[in-house]
């Protein structure tokens, strides 16, 4: 079943937020007394927010506490959200879409970054210079993340599928280790670990496509947002404060990332070169990019035939709580 991109974008954008009124009107009178967020090295703004204690300061007058949980990848953040162990989680946009299609009741409410955070990586001298060279090779990947989705799309572009390669399912840090040990021939990488592999080991990003990297988004559990709309807005306001601090003081941003990741400053600098923090408003841009990814995955058979990708994107993206478009 082929989905027409223009029609889906129109449908997704035309109906985002139409059900907002009734949902917010039914919000619980008693707000949450604790908010639980993830922090992730692939989401620099989350590290600034945590380091500066901005949300703790904003919520202290209301007696609301803040609890932080580390996510090692979109798949882990989505697992935590689905289990109800966190209220806000950082993921790639396409990973959030797949989770929504699979029944994870989340809303993408804020754009944390526009990154080129994934590429296909190999060691020097493996003979791999293009995606077509991956046929029959072992590839480390973290299932359900943007690198996994990037790999699927890249294989498809070269006339291959996952059946033509041997996937080795590992979390991102273990994927780099497996590559450097020679246990796999390639790795669907993720920054800043990917930047470290480049600088420290001379690993090669043999296939890059910035346009196929979906946005970094902050997701909230749908029931949490319905029951705590004001608190959700305060969380995103604190995120905005952290994002502006990150942009205004690049040296401090670098210091925070170095401290959190325990990586050398040149590695963090490489990550930040590929990370745009200037576009936090979630809406049309993310809809288009995530829809493109979803349509490609539908055509590749990763998403079940007959899935209404446009409706899933519409259900995922919710701009009501975050900053307004300029």
Tab-separated table of C-alpha atoms in Angstrom:
chain	number	residue	atom	x	y	z
A	1	UNK	CA	0.000	0.000	0.000
A	2	UNK	CA	1.607	3.291	-1.105
A	3	UNK	CA	1.005	6.391	0.955
A	4	UNK	CA	0.944	9.776	-0.786
A	5	UNK	CA	3.303	12.052	1.150
A	6	UNK	CA	1.571	15.370	0.450
A	7	UNK	CA	-1.819	14.048	1.507
A	8	UNK	CA	-0.430	12.589	4.705
A	9	UNK	CA	1.373	15.783	5.689
A	10	UNK	CA	-1.806	17.752	5.126
A	11	UNK	CA	-3.825	15.329	7.199
A	12	UNK	CA	-1.282	15.257	9.998
A	13	UNK	CA	-0.873	19.024	10.211
A	14	UNK	CA	-4.535	19.784	9.674
A	15	UNK	CA	-5.756	17.838	12.656
A	16	UNK	CA	-2.953	18.103	15.242
A	17	UNK	CA	-4.406	19.250	18.496
A	18	UNK	CA	-8.110	19.204	17.552
A	19	UNK	CA	-8.897	17.017	20.545
A	20	UNK	CA	-6.988	19.244	22.933
A	21	UNK	CA	-9.940	20.959	24.575
A	22	UNK	CA	-11.806	17.954	25.995
A	23	UNK	CA	-8.586	16.227	27.053
A	24	UNK	CA	-7.285	19.225	28.966
A	25	UNK	CA	-10.677	19.973	30.468
A	26	UNK	CA	-10.661	16.530	32.050
A	27	UNK	CA	-7.216	17.020	33.619
A	28	UNK	CA	-6.960	15.851	37.179
A	29	UNK	CA	-7.296	18.529	39.889
A	30	UNK	CA	-4.431	17.127	41.928
A	31	UNK	CA	-1.124	17.583	40.065
A	32	UNK	CA	1.760	15.158	40.251
A	33	UNK	CA	4.157	15.582	43.174
A	34	UNK	CA	7.110	14.158	41.238
A	35	UNK	CA	8.219	14.427	37.632
A	36	UNK	CA	10.585	11.836	36.148
A	37	UNK	CA	12.775	12.639	33.167
A	38	UNK	CA	15.550	10.937	31.286
A	39	UNK	CA	18.934	12.361	30.457
A	40	UNK	CA	20.875	11.124	27.471
A	41	UNK	CA	24.235	11.900	25.940
A	42	UNK	CA	22.523	12.148	22.534
A	43	UNK	CA	20.334	14.961	23.948
A	44	UNK	CA	22.723	17.763	25.015
A	45	UNK	CA	19.903	19.998	26.240
A	46	UNK	CA	18.876	17.362	28.781
A	47	UNK	CA	22.394	17.463	30.220
A	48	UNK	CA	22.294	21.255	30.606
A	49	UNK	CA	18.855	21.049	32.215
A	50	UNK	CA	20.084	18.460	34.695
A	51	UNK	CA	23.431	20.123	35.397
A	52	UNK	CA	21.936	23.552	36.129
A	53	UNK	CA	19.005	22.260	38.197
A	54	UNK	CA	16.646	24.530	36.266
A	55	UNK	CA	13.597	22.318	36.598
A	56	UNK	CA	14.216	21.701	40.298
A	57	UNK	CA	14.315	25.458	40.862
A	58	UNK	CA	11.144	26.032	38.854
A	59	UNK	CA	9.154	23.350	40.672
A	60	UNK	CA	10.486	23.774	44.212
A	61	UNK	CA	7.845	26.398	45.188
A	62	UNK	CA	5.133	23.838	44.384
A	63	UNK	CA	6.804	21.047	46.323
A	64	UNK	CA	7.305	18.941	43.180
A	65	UNK	CA	10.446	16.822	43.117
A	66	UNK	CA	12.470	15.832	40.051
A	67	UNK	CA	13.962	12.396	39.388
A	68	UNK	CA	16.463	11.696	36.612
A	69	UNK	CA	17.024	8.401	34.765
A	70	UNK	CA	19.676	7.796	32.102
A	71	UNK	CA	18.607	6.490	28.691
A	72	UNK	CA	21.260	4.711	26.606
A	73	UNK	CA	19.193	4.890	23.421
A	74	UNK	CA	15.740	5.673	22.047
A	75	UNK	CA	14.718	2.071	22.642
A	76	UNK	CA	15.453	2.354	26.371
A	77	UNK	CA	13.696	5.714	26.703
A	78	UNK	CA	10.637	4.254	24.982
A	79	UNK	CA	10.693	1.177	27.220
A	80	UNK	CA	10.785	3.432	30.292
A	81	UNK	CA	7.893	5.535	28.965
A	82	UNK	CA	5.795	2.496	28.124
A	83	UNK	CA	6.416	1.009	31.569
A	84	UNK	CA	5.494	4.286	33.278
A	85	UNK	CA	8.893	4.551	34.971
A	86	UNK	CA	9.533	7.992	33.442
A	87	UNK	CA	7.179	10.758	32.355
A	88	UNK	CA	9.425	12.429	29.732
A	89	UNK	CA	11.889	10.642	27.460
A	90	UNK	CA	14.352	11.655	24.717
A	91	UNK	CA	14.225	9.788	21.408
A	92	UNK	CA	14.596	10.106	17.686
A	93	UNK	CA	11.419	11.127	15.918
A	94	UNK	CA	11.187	7.993	13.769
A	95	UNK	CA	11.732	5.751	16.791
A	96	UNK	CA	8.906	7.554	18.570
A	97	UNK	CA	6.671	6.990	15.540
A	98	UNK	CA	7.353	3.254	15.510
A	99	UNK	CA	6.618	3.112	19.234
A	100	UNK	CA	3.336	4.974	18.744
A	101	UNK	CA	2.346	2.586	15.939
A	102	UNK	CA	3.138	-0.328	18.251
A	103	UNK	CA	0.820	1.002	20.963
A	104	UNK	CA	3.118	3.110	23.159
A	105	UNK	CA	0.849	6.050	24.178
A	106	UNK	CA	3.292	8.945	23.881
A	107	UNK	CA	3.235	12.486	22.531
A	108	UNK	CA	6.244	14.243	20.980
A	109	UNK	CA	6.020	17.724	22.468
A	110	UNK	CA	9.391	19.413	21.908
A	111	UNK	CA	12.275	19.304	19.420
A	112	UNK	CA	15.481	18.812	21.386
A	113	UNK	CA	17.767	18.968	18.329
A	114	UNK	CA	18.126	18.616	14.610
A	115	UNK	CA	21.132	16.299	14.505
A	116	UNK	CA	23.211	14.294	12.137
A	117	UNK	CA	23.751	11.804	14.901
A	118	UNK	CA	23.855	8.547	12.972
A	119	UNK	CA	25.840	7.121	10.081
A	120	UNK	CA	27.149	3.731	9.045
A	121	UNK	CA	30.609	3.096	10.449
A	122	UNK	CA	33.381	0.612	9.743
A	123	UNK	CA	37.022	0.087	10.667
A	124	UNK	CA	39.769	1.103	8.259
A	125	UNK	CA	40.761	-1.588	5.768
A	126	UNK	CA	37.579	-3.694	5.927
A	127	UNK	CA	36.984	-3.092	2.242
A	128	UNK	CA	33.590	-1.550	3.010
A	129	UNK	CA	33.203	1.759	1.187
A	130	UNK	CA	29.489	1.742	0.295
A	131	UNK	CA	26.240	0.256	1.553
A	132	UNK	CA	26.267	-2.414	-1.167
A	133	UNK	CA	29.447	-3.809	0.408
A	134	UNK	CA	27.461	-4.805	3.515
A	135	UNK	CA	25.910	-7.849	1.834
A	136	UNK	CA	26.659	-10.896	3.978
A	137	UNK	CA	28.442	-8.792	6.622
A	138	UNK	CA	27.847	-8.570	10.373
A	139	UNK	CA	26.432	-5.218	11.517
A	140	UNK	CA	25.973	-4.055	15.100
A	141	UNK	CA	22.746	-2.123	15.680
A	142	UNK	CA	20.389	-1.114	18.460
A	143	UNK	CA	16.906	-2.166	17.391
A	144	UNK	CA	14.170	0.479	17.534
A	145	UNK	CA	16.498	3.502	17.355
A	146	UNK	CA	17.273	6.072	14.677
A	147	UNK	CA	20.507	4.252	13.711
A	148	UNK	CA	18.463	1.084	13.137
A	149	UNK	CA	15.945	2.966	11.015
A	150	UNK	CA	18.805	4.698	9.160
A	151	UNK	CA	20.357	1.298	8.450
A	152	UNK	CA	17.091	-0.118	7.087
A	153	UNK	CA	16.606	2.872	4.795
A	154	UNK	CA	20.239	2.770	3.658
A	155	UNK	CA	20.048	-0.936	2.828
A	156	UNK	CA	16.839	-0.382	0.905
A	157	UNK	CA	18.500	2.392	-1.103
A	158	UNK	CA	21.206	-0.084	-2.137
A	159	UNK	CA	18.700	-2.775	-3.106
A	160	UNK	CA	19.263	-4.788	0.081
A	161	UNK	CA	17.197	-5.746	3.120
A	162	UNK	CA	17.966	-6.892	6.647
A	163	UNK	CA	17.879	-10.473	5.303
A	164	UNK	CA	20.951	-9.733	3.187
A	165	UNK	CA	23.080	-8.908	6.240
A	166	UNK	CA	23.673	-10.365	9.694
A	167	UNK	CA	22.400	-8.058	12.428
A	168	UNK	CA	24.039	-8.222	15.845
A	169	UNK	CA	21.708	-6.562	18.368
A	170	UNK	CA	23.649	-4.508	20.907
A	171	UNK	CA	23.234	-1.236	22.778
A	172	UNK	CA	25.131	1.663	21.208
A	173	UNK	CA	28.279	1.561	23.408
A	174	UNK	CA	28.580	-2.202	22.914
A	175	UNK	CA	28.179	-1.771	19.165
A	176	UNK	CA	31.271	0.399	19.010
A	177	UNK	CA	33.192	-2.092	21.150
A	178	UNK	CA	32.163	-4.966	18.888
A	179	UNK	CA	33.319	-3.030	15.826
A	180	UNK	CA	36.696	-2.208	17.314
A	181	UNK	CA	37.229	-5.807	18.462
A	182	UNK	CA	36.469	-7.106	14.993
A	183	UNK	CA	33.355	-8.956	16.134
A	184	UNK	CA	31.321	-7.103	13.499
A	185	UNK	CA	32.227	-5.491	10.177
A	186	UNK	CA	30.108	-2.372	10.532
A	187	UNK	CA	28.041	-0.488	13.073
A	188	UNK	CA	25.004	1.757	12.823
A	189	UNK	CA	26.569	4.471	14.964
A	190	UNK	CA	25.234	7.143	17.284
A	191	UNK	CA	26.920	10.301	18.567
A	192	UNK	CA	28.802	10.998	20.760
A	193	UNK	CA	30.022	7.377	20.722
A	194	UNK	CA	30.353	7.570	16.938
A	195	UNK	CA	32.473	10.726	17.186
A	196	UNK	CA	34.719	8.961	19.703
A	197	UNK	CA	35.145	6.035	17.309
A	198	UNK	CA	36.184	8.450	14.558
A	199	UNK	CA	38.698	10.405	16.616
A	200	UNK	CA	40.078	7.726	18.906
A	201	UNK	CA	40.171	4.732	16.548
A	202	UNK	CA	40.125	6.243	13.070
A	203	UNK	CA	36.854	4.482	12.288
A	204	UNK	CA	35.261	5.562	9.024
A	205	UNK	CA	31.774	6.966	8.468
A	206	UNK	CA	31.377	5.326	5.063
A	207	UNK	CA	27.720	6.219	4.544
A	208	UNK	CA	26.169	9.518	5.638
A	209	UNK	CA	22.833	11.134	4.826
A	210	UNK	CA	21.938	14.055	7.129
A	211	UNK	CA	18.414	14.310	5.696
A	212	UNK	CA	17.640	10.738	6.792
A	213	UNK	CA	18.448	11.502	10.438
A	214	UNK	CA	15.131	12.258	12.126
A	215	UNK	CA	14.818	14.985	14.722
A	216	UNK	CA	15.580	14.540	18.384
A	217	UNK	CA	12.270	14.875	20.217
A	218	UNK	CA	11.120	14.945	23.818
A	219	UNK	CA	8.169	12.643	24.431
A	220	UNK	CA	5.691	12.675	27.296
A	221	UNK	CA	3.361	9.921	28.403
A	222	UNK	CA	-0.052	10.849	27.040
A	223	UNK	CA	-1.875	10.259	30.321
A	224	UNK	CA	0.655	12.374	32.222
A	225	UNK	CA	0.156	15.321	29.849
A	226	UNK	CA	-3.630	15.048	30.114
A	227	UNK	CA	-3.573	14.942	33.904
A	228	UNK	CA	-0.808	17.550	34.319
A	229	UNK	CA	-0.988	20.068	31.462
A	230	UNK	CA	0.453	22.970	33.476
A	231	UNK	CA	3.306	20.841	34.779
A	232	UNK	CA	4.036	19.637	31.249
A	233	UNK	CA	4.291	23.261	30.105
A	234	UNK	CA	6.650	24.048	32.988
A	235	UNK	CA	8.912	21.156	32.054
A	236	UNK	CA	9.126	22.418	28.473
A	237	UNK	CA	9.694	25.991	29.685
A	238	UNK	CA	12.669	24.715	31.684
A	239	UNK	CA	13.875	22.845	28.600
A	240	UNK	CA	13.685	26.105	26.659
A	241	UNK	CA	15.745	27.874	29.306
A	242	UNK	CA	18.355	25.115	29.105
A	243	UNK	CA	18.429	25.227	25.301
A	244	UNK	CA	19.008	28.984	25.297
A	245	UNK	CA	21.813	28.585	27.836
A	246	UNK	CA	23.395	25.918	25.634
A	247	UNK	CA	23.356	28.242	22.632
A	248	UNK	CA	24.561	31.299	24.531
A	249	UNK	CA	27.558	29.589	26.156
A	250	UNK	CA	29.103	26.909	23.903
A	251	UNK	CA	32.108	26.494	26.206
A	252	UNK	CA	29.871	25.680	29.158
A	253	UNK	CA	27.833	23.299	27.001
A	254	UNK	CA	31.040	21.526	26.039
A	255	UNK	CA	32.148	21.337	29.680
A	256	UNK	CA	28.830	19.785	30.707
A	257	UNK	CA	28.958	17.182	27.936
A	258	UNK	CA	32.563	16.281	28.715
A	259	UNK	CA	31.663	15.807	32.392
A	260	UNK	CA	28.599	13.691	31.608
A	261	UNK	CA	30.071	11.546	28.848
A	262	UNK	CA	33.642	11.239	30.212
A	263	UNK	CA	34.774	11.772	26.611
A	264	UNK	CA	37.614	14.053	25.473
A	265	UNK	CA	36.727	17.588	24.437
A	266	UNK	CA	37.544	17.015	20.722
A	267	UNK	CA	35.015	14.169	20.653
A	268	UNK	CA	32.301	16.318	22.192
A	269	UNK	CA	33.173	19.133	19.786
A	270	UNK	CA	32.680	16.752	16.861
A	271	UNK	CA	29.237	15.778	18.209
A	272	UNK	CA	28.209	19.409	18.620
A	273	UNK	CA	29.348	20.252	15.082
A	274	UNK	CA	26.643	17.873	13.890
A	275	UNK	CA	23.913	19.052	16.290
A	276	UNK	CA	21.590	21.999	15.604
A	277	UNK	CA	19.876	23.254	18.774
A	278	UNK	CA	18.246	26.308	17.201
A	279	UNK	CA	14.811	24.930	16.245
A	280	UNK	CA	12.792	23.778	19.293
A	281	UNK	CA	9.269	24.246	17.959
A	282	UNK	CA	7.672	20.937	17.072
A	283	UNK	CA	5.303	20.870	14.110
A	284	UNK	CA	5.621	20.961	10.329
A	285	UNK	CA	9.358	20.247	9.973
A	286	UNK	CA	9.240	17.232	12.252
A	287	UNK	CA	6.010	16.015	10.658
A	288	UNK	CA	7.606	16.012	7.215
A	289	UNK	CA	10.816	14.289	8.307
A	290	UNK	CA	9.138	11.652	10.465
A	291	UNK	CA	6.512	11.013	7.793
A	292	UNK	CA	9.230	10.483	5.186
A	293	UNK	CA	10.889	7.934	7.473
A	294	UNK	CA	7.596	6.210	8.241
A	295	UNK	CA	6.629	5.991	4.581
A	296	UNK	CA	10.014	4.478	3.712
A	297	UNK	CA	9.646	1.922	6.494
A	298	UNK	CA	6.120	1.097	5.317
A	299	UNK	CA	7.352	0.528	1.770
A	300	UNK	CA	10.198	-1.618	3.123
A	301	UNK	CA	7.742	-3.812	5.037
A	302	UNK	CA	9.047	-2.818	8.479
A	303	UNK	CA	5.717	-1.209	9.325
A	304	UNK	CA	2.755	-3.542	8.684
A	305	UNK	CA	0.945	-3.052	5.386
A	306	UNK	CA	-2.214	-1.009	5.766
A	307	UNK	CA	-0.854	1.112	8.622
A	308	UNK	CA	-2.102	4.696	8.415
A	309	UNK	CA	1.270	6.390	8.863
A	310	UNK	CA	-0.224	9.867	8.542
A	311	UNK	CA	-2.671	9.201	11.363
A	312	UNK	CA	0.155	7.845	13.513
A	313	UNK	CA	2.235	10.986	12.959
A	314	UNK	CA	-0.835	13.088	13.753
A	315	UNK	CA	-1.341	11.172	16.994
A	316	UNK	CA	2.340	11.531	17.920
A	317	UNK	CA	3.124	15.207	17.385
A	318	UNK	CA	1.554	17.646	19.839
A	319	UNK	CA	2.716	21.290	19.783
A	320	UNK	CA	0.365	22.597	22.498
A	321	UNK	CA	2.746	22.512	25.430
A	322	UNK	CA	5.979	23.876	23.981
A	323	UNK	CA	7.216	27.188	22.587
A	324	UNK	CA	5.202	28.839	19.839
A	325	UNK	CA	6.554	29.217	16.337
A	326	UNK	CA	8.246	32.609	15.784
